[in-house]
Amino acid sequence: MFRRPGPFASSSYSRAGGKQRAAPATQGAAGPIVGPALLVMGWFACFPVILILALAMVALWLRHRVRVVTNDRPGHWLRARFGRGFGVGELARRLGVSAEELRAFEPEYRSATIPKRGGPYRSPGARTLRVPSRETKALQRRILERLLRKLRVHAAATGFERGRSIVDNALPHAQKCVVIKLDLVDFFQSTSAARVHSYFRRIGWSAEAATLLTRLCTDGGGLPQGAPTSPALANRVNFGFDVCLERMAKFRKGVYTRYADDITFSFPKDYPKRMRGIVQVVCRVARRHGYRVHKRTKLAIRRRHQQQLVTGLVVNDGVRLPRKMRRWLRAVEHRLATNGTCTLQETQLEGWRAYARMVARQAQRTCLWKVTQEPDDGPAR
């Protein structure tokens, strides 16, 4: 018998069959070089794309930082940084008083306690105000109308602004899968005088004018709750705060609004771990801006099967008053129609009627949701 040749036999013929066996192909000398060369060429081809993406990300980050630092007014910020800000003379001219009177003016306040605004289902409480004197209030109203009203405020800040109401704050969160509500502790007093001074410097006032405006608008190191300028200043000082929270919400495909100290987020989908992470991010951002978040009493995460309340309005299926309040108003109207008397005074009842009409009218004006008589607004609390 003939022995079968091995795979590396030198003979080109097989003794078993006599057929010609092809010799194994030998790898060319260029084989080990072609692979790495193609890889290097691919990296060089992708490098411009990677560089463009990196530069785009840097540009977006710089744009965000410029908006936060300059309050979206880089021209005024640069003028103030180089010592060409508006001085006390320009401030006196705009307010209609002399510079000497502004420098000599001393704001005066008194403390007052008022009950918190409540409804038929809200728990009573008290609120301490710092009420300015008549002269201080008159000067602060001039600052509000002649200086602050013309300055830009973030679109997410809906509280205490002309043309905006609680309905505008609640509408973006209607028909969402999950709603997160947070509240800031001592919002006005926690808005420090240092941040107010920094804001006046950013919008173009000189150091002396910014110091004078800060002294006229703050009390005890913060914004006094009760002064006409405090709500408008709080919205404008927190422009960067709103930019950070809105950016975080948009990154997660959500919506963010703020009504004074009430912060609201809503999202079309519910991811429990992500919701907890959002609360932690808000706490960090708030702490960086000098605020604290109520973590126990006023933190709420509401799903679709629960009653979702935003600034006192139900947003489960449109925007409307809570069911309990609607039934209470109907009961008052029925008692007034049958007996001729009710538990409310005529002015109080007219105020509640106007409030209900305002909510229905503004919700219908948007043409986003239809307001019905008895919609499903989730389980009552």
CSV table of C-alpha atoms in Angstrom, one decimal:
chain,number,residue,atom,x,y,z
A,1,MET,CA,0.0,0.0,0.0
A,2,PHE,CA,1.0,3.4,-0.8
A,3,ARG,CA,1.3,5.9,2.1
A,4,ARG,CA,-1.0,8.9,1.8
A,5,PRO,CA,1.1,12.0,1.5
A,6,GLY,CA,0.8,14.7,4.2
A,7,PRO,CA,-0.5,18.2,3.6
A,8,PHE,CA,3.0,19.6,3.3
A,9,ALA,CA,4.3,17.0,0.9
A,10,SER,CA,6.6,18.3,-1.8
A,11,SER,CA,5.0,16.2,-4.5
A,12,SER,CA,2.3,17.9,-6.6
A,13,TYR,CA,0.5,14.6,-7.3
A,14,SER,CA,-1.4,12.3,-5.1
A,15,ARG,CA,-0.4,8.7,-5.2
A,16,ALA,CA,-3.9,7.5,-4.2
A,17,GLY,CA,-5.8,9.2,-7.0
A,18,GLY,CA,-3.1,10.5,-9.2
A,19,LYS,CA,-4.8,13.9,-9.3
A,20,GLN,CA,-2.9,17.1,-9.0
A,21,ARG,CA,-3.1,18.8,-5.5
A,22,ALA,CA,-3.0,22.5,-5.3
A,23,ALA,CA,-0.2,23.9,-3.2
A,24,PRO,CA,-1.3,26.1,-0.2
A,25,ALA,CA,-1.4,29.7,-1.1
A,26,THR,CA,1.4,31.7,0.6
A,27,GLN,CA,0.6,35.1,2.1
A,28,GLY,CA,2.1,37.9,0.2
A,29,ALA,CA,4.6,40.3,1.8
A,30,ALA,CA,2.0,43.2,1.7
A,31,GLY,CA,-0.6,41.3,3.7
A,32,PRO,CA,0.4,42.3,7.2
A,33,ILE,CA,0.7,46.0,6.2
A,34,VAL,CA,-2.7,46.5,4.4
A,35,GLY,CA,-4.9,46.0,7.5
A,36,PRO,CA,-3.2,48.6,9.8
A,37,ALA,CA,-2.9,51.0,6.9
A,38,LEU,CA,-6.6,50.9,6.2
A,39,LEU,CA,-7.3,51.4,9.9
A,40,VAL,CA,-5.1,54.5,10.0
A,41,MET,CA,-6.7,55.8,6.9
A,42,GLY,CA,-10.2,55.3,8.5
A,43,TRP,CA,-9.2,57.2,11.6
A,44,PHE,CA,-7.9,60.1,9.5
A,45,ALA,CA,-11.1,60.1,7.5
A,46,CYS,CA,-13.2,60.2,10.7
A,47,PHE,CA,-11.0,62.8,12.4
A,48,PRO,CA,-12.7,65.9,10.8
A,49,VAL,CA,-16.2,64.6,11.8
A,50,ILE,CA,-15.0,64.0,15.4
A,51,LEU,CA,-13.4,67.4,15.5
A,52,ILE,CA,-16.6,69.1,14.2
A,53,LEU,CA,-18.7,67.3,16.8
A,54,ALA,CA,-16.3,68.3,19.6
A,55,LEU,CA,-16.3,71.9,18.5
A,56,ALA,CA,-20.1,71.9,18.3
A,57,MET,CA,-20.4,70.6,21.8
A,58,VAL,CA,-17.9,73.2,23.1
A,59,ALA,CA,-19.9,76.0,21.3
A,60,LEU,CA,-23.1,74.8,22.9
A,61,TRP,CA,-21.5,74.7,26.3
A,62,LEU,CA,-20.0,78.2,25.8
A,63,ARG,CA,-23.4,79.5,24.7
A,64,HIS,CA,-25.0,78.1,27.8
A,65,ARG,CA,-22.4,79.6,30.1
A,66,VAL,CA,-22.7,83.0,28.4
A,67,ARG,CA,-26.5,82.9,29.0
A,68,VAL,CA,-26.1,82.0,32.6
A,69,VAL,CA,-23.2,84.5,33.4
A,70,THR,CA,-24.5,87.5,31.5
A,71,ASN,CA,-28.2,86.9,32.0
A,72,ASP,CA,-28.5,86.8,28.2
A,73,ARG,CA,-27.3,90.4,27.9
A,74,PRO,CA,-23.6,90.1,27.0
A,75,GLY,CA,-23.3,93.7,25.8
A,76,HIS,CA,-24.4,95.2,29.1
A,77,TRP,CA,-22.2,92.7,31.0
A,78,LEU,CA,-19.1,93.7,29.0
A,79,ARG,CA,-19.7,97.4,29.5
A,80,ALA,CA,-20.1,96.9,33.3
A,81,ARG,CA,-16.9,94.7,33.4
A,82,PHE,CA,-14.8,97.4,31.8
A,83,GLY,CA,-16.0,100.1,34.1
A,84,ARG,CA,-18.5,101.8,31.7
A,85,GLY,CA,-21.7,100.9,33.4
A,86,PHE,CA,-24.6,103.2,34.1
A,87,GLY,CA,-23.9,105.4,37.1
A,88,VAL,CA,-26.0,106.9,39.9
A,89,GLY,CA,-26.8,109.9,37.7
A,90,GLU,CA,-28.5,107.8,35.0
A,91,LEU,CA,-30.3,105.8,37.8
A,92,ALA,CA,-31.6,109.1,39.3
A,93,ARG,CA,-32.7,110.3,35.9
A,94,ARG,CA,-34.7,107.2,35.2
A,95,LEU,CA,-36.4,107.2,38.6
A,96,GLY,CA,-37.2,110.9,38.5
A,97,VAL,CA,-35.3,111.9,41.6
A,98,SER,CA,-32.0,113.6,42.4
A,99,ALA,CA,-28.8,111.6,43.0
A,100,GLU,CA,-28.4,113.1,46.5
A,101,GLU,CA,-31.9,112.0,47.5
A,102,LEU,CA,-31.2,108.4,46.3
A,103,ARG,CA,-27.9,108.3,48.3
A,104,ALA,CA,-29.6,109.6,51.4
A,105,PHE,CA,-32.8,107.5,51.2
A,106,GLU,CA,-33.1,104.8,53.9
A,107,PRO,CA,-35.7,102.1,53.3
A,108,GLU,CA,-38.1,101.3,56.2
A,109,TYR,CA,-40.1,98.1,56.9
A,110,ARG,CA,-42.5,96.7,59.4
A,111,SER,CA,-43.4,93.1,60.1
A,112,ALA,CA,-46.9,91.9,59.5
A,113,THR,CA,-48.6,88.4,59.8
A,114,ILE,CA,-51.4,87.4,57.4
A,115,PRO,CA,-53.2,84.2,57.0
A,116,LYS,CA,-52.2,82.1,54.0
A,117,ARG,CA,-54.5,82.1,51.1
A,118,GLY,CA,-56.6,79.0,51.2
A,119,GLY,CA,-59.7,77.3,49.9
A,120,PRO,CA,-62.2,74.8,51.1
A,121,TYR,CA,-59.7,72.0,51.2
A,122,ARG,CA,-56.5,73.8,52.2
A,123,SER,CA,-55.0,73.8,55.7
A,124,PRO,CA,-54.8,77.2,57.4
A,125,GLY,CA,-51.5,78.9,58.1
A,126,ALA,CA,-49.8,82.2,58.7
A,127,ARG,CA,-47.3,84.1,56.6
A,128,THR,CA,-44.9,86.8,57.9
A,129,LEU,CA,-44.4,89.8,55.6
A,130,ARG,CA,-41.9,92.7,55.6
A,131,VAL,CA,-44.1,95.6,54.6
A,132,PRO,CA,-42.3,98.7,53.3
A,133,SER,CA,-43.3,102.2,54.4
A,134,ARG,CA,-45.3,104.4,52.0
A,135,GLU,CA,-42.2,106.3,50.8
A,136,THR,CA,-40.2,103.1,50.3
A,137,LYS,CA,-43.0,101.4,48.5
A,138,ALA,CA,-43.4,104.4,46.1
A,139,LEU,CA,-39.7,104.3,45.2
A,140,GLN,CA,-39.7,100.5,44.8
A,141,ARG,CA,-42.7,100.8,42.5
A,142,ARG,CA,-40.7,103.2,40.3
A,143,ILE,CA,-37.9,100.8,40.2
A,144,LEU,CA,-40.3,98.0,39.2
A,145,GLU,CA,-42.0,99.9,36.4
A,146,ARG,CA,-39.1,101.9,35.0
A,147,LEU,CA,-36.3,99.4,35.4
A,148,LEU,CA,-37.3,95.8,36.1
A,149,ARG,CA,-40.4,95.4,33.8
A,150,LYS,CA,-38.3,96.1,30.7
A,151,LEU,CA,-35.7,93.4,31.6
A,152,ARG,CA,-36.0,89.9,30.2
A,153,VAL,CA,-37.3,87.0,32.3
A,154,HIS,CA,-37.0,83.3,31.5
A,155,ALA,CA,-40.0,81.8,29.7
A,156,ALA,CA,-40.4,79.1,32.4
A,157,ALA,CA,-40.9,81.7,35.2
A,158,THR,CA,-44.7,82.3,35.1
A,159,GLY,CA,-45.3,83.8,38.5
A,160,PHE,CA,-45.9,87.6,39.1
A,161,GLU,CA,-45.4,88.5,35.4
A,162,ARG,CA,-47.9,90.4,33.3
A,163,GLY,CA,-49.8,88.2,30.9
A,164,ARG,CA,-49.0,85.0,32.8
A,165,SER,CA,-51.1,83.2,35.4
A,166,ILE,CA,-51.3,79.9,37.2
A,167,VAL,CA,-53.0,78.5,34.1
A,168,ASP,CA,-49.9,79.3,32.0
A,169,ASN,CA,-47.9,77.5,34.7
A,170,ALA,CA,-50.1,74.4,34.6
A,171,LEU,CA,-50.9,74.1,30.9
A,172,PRO,CA,-47.5,72.6,29.8
A,173,HIS,CA,-47.9,69.7,32.3
A,174,ALA,CA,-51.4,68.6,31.1
A,175,GLN,CA,-51.9,65.0,30.1
A,176,LYS,CA,-48.4,63.9,31.1
A,177,CYS,CA,-47.4,60.5,32.5
A,178,VAL,CA,-45.7,61.8,35.6
A,179,VAL,CA,-45.6,65.2,37.3
A,180,ILE,CA,-42.9,66.1,39.9
A,181,LYS,CA,-43.5,69.1,42.3
A,182,LEU,CA,-40.9,70.7,44.5
A,183,ASP,CA,-40.9,73.7,46.8
A,184,LEU,CA,-38.1,76.0,47.9
A,185,VAL,CA,-37.6,76.9,51.5
A,186,ASP,CA,-37.8,80.7,52.3
A,187,PHE,CA,-37.6,81.6,48.6
A,188,PHE,CA,-37.5,85.4,48.8
A,189,GLN,CA,-35.3,85.6,51.9
A,190,SER,CA,-32.9,83.0,50.4
A,191,THR,CA,-32.4,85.1,47.3
A,192,SER,CA,-29.4,86.9,48.8
A,193,ALA,CA,-28.4,90.5,48.5
A,194,ALA,CA,-25.0,89.4,46.9
A,195,ARG,CA,-26.9,87.7,44.1
A,196,VAL,CA,-29.0,90.8,43.6
A,197,HIS,CA,-25.9,93.0,43.5
A,198,SER,CA,-24.3,90.7,41.0
A,199,TYR,CA,-27.4,90.8,38.8
A,200,PHE,CA,-27.5,94.6,38.7
A,201,ARG,CA,-23.8,94.5,37.7
A,202,ARG,CA,-24.4,92.0,34.9
A,203,ILE,CA,-27.2,94.1,33.3
A,204,GLY,CA,-24.9,97.1,33.1
A,205,TRP,CA,-25.0,99.2,36.2
A,206,SER,CA,-21.8,100.5,37.8
A,207,ALA,CA,-20.6,99.3,41.2
A,208,GLU,CA,-22.0,102.3,43.1
A,209,ALA,CA,-25.4,102.2,41.3
A,210,ALA,CA,-25.7,98.4,41.8
A,211,THR,CA,-24.9,98.8,45.5
A,212,LEU,CA,-27.6,101.6,45.8
A,213,LEU,CA,-30.2,99.5,44.0
A,214,THR,CA,-29.4,96.5,46.2
A,215,ARG,CA,-29.9,98.6,49.3
A,216,LEU,CA,-33.2,99.9,48.1
A,217,CYS,CA,-34.6,96.4,47.2
A,218,THR,CA,-33.3,94.1,49.9
A,219,ASP,CA,-33.7,93.8,53.7
A,220,GLY,CA,-31.8,91.6,56.1
A,221,GLY,CA,-29.6,90.1,53.5
A,222,GLY,CA,-32.3,89.0,51.1
A,223,LEU,CA,-35.5,90.0,49.3
A,224,PRO,CA,-38.2,91.2,51.6
A,225,GLN,CA,-41.5,89.3,51.1
A,226,GLY,CA,-44.0,92.1,50.8
A,227,ALA,CA,-41.9,94.6,48.7
A,228,PRO,CA,-43.2,95.3,45.2
A,229,THR,CA,-39.8,94.6,43.6
A,230,SER,CA,-39.2,91.2,45.3
A,231,PRO,CA,-41.2,88.9,42.9
A,232,ALA,CA,-39.8,90.6,39.7
A,233,LEU,CA,-36.2,90.6,41.1
A,234,ALA,CA,-36.5,86.9,42.1
A,235,ASN,CA,-37.5,85.9,38.6
A,236,ARG,CA,-34.7,87.9,36.9
A,237,VAL,CA,-32.0,87.0,39.4
A,238,ASN,CA,-32.8,83.3,38.9
A,239,PHE,CA,-32.5,83.4,35.1
A,240,GLY,CA,-29.5,81.1,35.3
A,241,PHE,CA,-31.2,78.8,37.7
A,242,ASP,CA,-34.1,78.4,35.3
A,243,VAL,CA,-31.8,77.8,32.4
A,244,CYS,CA,-30.1,75.0,34.2
A,245,LEU,CA,-33.3,73.3,35.2
A,246,GLU,CA,-34.9,73.7,31.8
A,247,ARG,CA,-31.9,72.3,30.1
A,248,MET,CA,-32.0,69.3,32.3
A,249,ALA,CA,-35.7,68.8,31.7
A,250,LYS,CA,-35.3,69.1,27.9
A,251,PHE,CA,-32.4,66.6,27.9
A,252,ARG,CA,-34.9,64.1,29.4
A,253,LYS,CA,-37.7,65.1,27.0
A,254,GLY,CA,-39.6,66.8,29.8
A,255,VAL,CA,-41.1,70.2,30.6
A,256,TYR,CA,-40.1,72.6,33.4
A,257,THR,CA,-41.9,75.6,34.9
A,258,ARG,CA,-41.5,77.7,38.0
A,259,TYR,CA,-44.2,79.8,39.8
A,260,ALA,CA,-42.2,81.7,42.4
A,261,ASP,CA,-41.0,79.0,44.8
A,262,ASP,CA,-43.1,76.2,43.2
A,263,ILE,CA,-41.0,74.1,40.8
A,264,THR,CA,-42.8,71.6,38.5
A,265,PHE,CA,-41.5,69.0,36.0
A,266,SER,CA,-43.5,66.7,33.8
A,267,PHE,CA,-42.5,63.8,31.5
A,268,PRO,CA,-44.3,61.8,28.9
A,269,LYS,CA,-42.9,58.5,30.2
A,270,ASP,CA,-42.3,57.2,33.7
A,271,TYR,CA,-38.9,55.9,34.7
A,272,PRO,CA,-38.8,55.6,38.5
A,273,LYS,CA,-35.0,55.6,38.8
A,274,ARG,CA,-34.8,58.6,36.5
A,275,MET,CA,-37.4,60.5,38.6
A,276,ARG,CA,-35.4,60.0,41.7
A,277,GLY,CA,-32.3,61.2,39.9
A,278,ILE,CA,-34.1,64.4,38.8
A,279,VAL,CA,-35.0,65.3,42.3
A,280,GLN,CA,-31.4,64.9,43.4
A,281,VAL,CA,-30.2,67.1,40.5
A,282,VAL,CA,-32.7,69.8,41.4
A,283,CYS,CA,-31.5,69.7,45.0
A,284,ARG,CA,-27.9,70.1,43.9
A,285,VAL,CA,-28.7,73.0,41.5
A,286,ALA,CA,-30.8,74.7,44.2
A,287,ARG,CA,-28.1,74.4,46.7
A,288,ARG,CA,-25.6,75.9,44.3
A,289,HIS,CA,-27.8,78.9,44.0
A,290,GLY,CA,-28.4,79.3,47.7
A,291,TYR,CA,-31.7,77.5,48.1
A,292,ARG,CA,-33.0,74.5,49.9
A,293,VAL,CA,-35.7,72.1,48.8
A,294,HIS,CA,-38.6,70.8,50.9
A,295,LYS,CA,-37.8,67.0,50.7
A,296,ARG,CA,-40.5,65.7,53.0
A,297,THR,CA,-43.6,67.8,53.2
A,298,LYS,CA,-43.9,69.4,49.8
A,299,LEU,CA,-42.2,66.9,47.5
A,300,ALA,CA,-44.7,65.0,45.3
A,301,ILE,CA,-44.4,62.6,42.4
A,302,ARG,CA,-47.8,62.0,40.8
A,303,ARG,CA,-48.6,59.4,38.1
A,304,ARG,CA,-51.6,59.2,35.8
A,305,HIS,CA,-53.7,57.1,38.2
A,306,GLN,CA,-53.3,59.9,40.8
A,307,GLN,CA,-54.6,63.4,41.0
A,308,GLN,CA,-51.9,65.6,39.5
A,309,LEU,CA,-52.2,69.2,40.9
A,310,VAL,CA,-50.0,72.0,39.6
A,311,THR,CA,-50.5,75.4,41.4
A,312,GLY,CA,-53.9,74.3,42.6
A,313,LEU,CA,-55.2,73.1,39.2
A,314,VAL,CA,-55.8,69.5,38.0
A,315,VAL,CA,-53.8,68.6,34.9
A,316,ASN,CA,-54.7,64.9,34.4
A,317,ASP,CA,-56.9,65.6,31.4
A,318,GLY,CA,-56.7,69.2,30.6
A,319,VAL,CA,-56.5,72.1,33.1
A,320,ARG,CA,-59.4,72.7,35.5
A,321,LEU,CA,-60.3,73.3,39.1
A,322,PRO,CA,-60.2,70.3,41.4
A,323,ARG,CA,-63.4,68.3,41.7
A,324,LYS,CA,-63.8,69.1,45.4
A,325,MET,CA,-63.6,72.8,44.7
A,326,ARG,CA,-66.1,72.6,41.8
A,327,ARG,CA,-68.6,70.7,44.0
A,328,TRP,CA,-68.1,73.2,46.8
A,329,LEU,CA,-68.8,76.1,44.5
A,330,ARG,CA,-71.9,74.4,43.1
A,331,ALA,CA,-73.2,73.8,46.7
A,332,VAL,CA,-72.7,77.4,47.6
A,333,GLU,CA,-74.6,78.5,44.4
A,334,HIS,CA,-77.4,76.1,45.1
A,335,ARG,CA,-77.7,77.3,48.7
A,336,LEU,CA,-77.8,80.9,47.6
A,337,ALA,CA,-80.5,80.1,44.9
A,338,THR,CA,-82.7,78.1,47.3
A,339,ASN,CA,-82.3,79.9,50.6
A,340,GLY,CA,-81.0,83.3,49.5
A,341,THR,CA,-78.1,83.1,51.9
A,342,CYS,CA,-74.7,81.3,51.9
A,343,THR,CA,-71.6,81.1,54.1
A,344,LEU,CA,-69.7,83.5,51.9
A,345,GLN,CA,-70.0,87.2,51.5
A,346,GLU,CA,-71.1,88.6,48.2
A,347,THR,CA,-67.6,89.9,47.4
A,348,GLN,CA,-66.0,86.6,48.3
A,349,LEU,CA,-68.5,84.7,46.1
A,350,GLU,CA,-67.9,87.0,43.2
A,351,GLY,CA,-64.2,86.5,43.6
A,352,TRP,CA,-64.5,82.7,43.4
A,353,ARG,CA,-66.8,83.0,40.4
A,354,ALA,CA,-64.2,85.2,38.6
A,355,TYR,CA,-61.5,82.7,39.5
A,356,ALA,CA,-63.4,79.8,38.0
A,357,ARG,CA,-64.2,81.8,34.8
A,358,MET,CA,-60.6,82.8,34.5
A,359,VAL,CA,-59.4,79.2,34.6
A,360,ALA,CA,-62.0,78.0,32.1
A,361,ARG,CA,-61.4,81.0,29.7
A,362,GLN,CA,-57.6,80.7,29.7
A,363,ALA,CA,-57.6,77.0,29.3
A,364,GLN,CA,-60.0,77.2,26.3
A,365,ARG,CA,-58.1,80.1,24.8
A,366,THR,CA,-55.0,77.9,24.2
A,367,CYS,CA,-57.1,75.5,22.0
A,368,LEU,CA,-55.0,72.6,23.4
A,369,TRP,CA,-57.5,70.9,25.7
A,370,LYS,CA,-61.3,71.1,25.9
A,371,VAL,CA,-62.7,71.9,29.3
A,372,THR,CA,-65.7,69.8,30.2
A,373,GLN,CA,-68.2,69.9,33.1
A,374,GLU,CA,-67.2,66.7,34.9
A,375,PRO,CA,-63.9,65.4,33.5
A,376,ASP,CA,-61.8,62.6,35.0
A,377,ASP,CA,-59.2,64.5,37.0
A,378,GLY,CA,-57.9,61.5,39.0
A,379,PRO,CA,-58.7,60.4,42.5
A,380,ALA,CA,-59.6,63.2,44.9
A,381,ARG,CA,-57.2,63.7,47.8
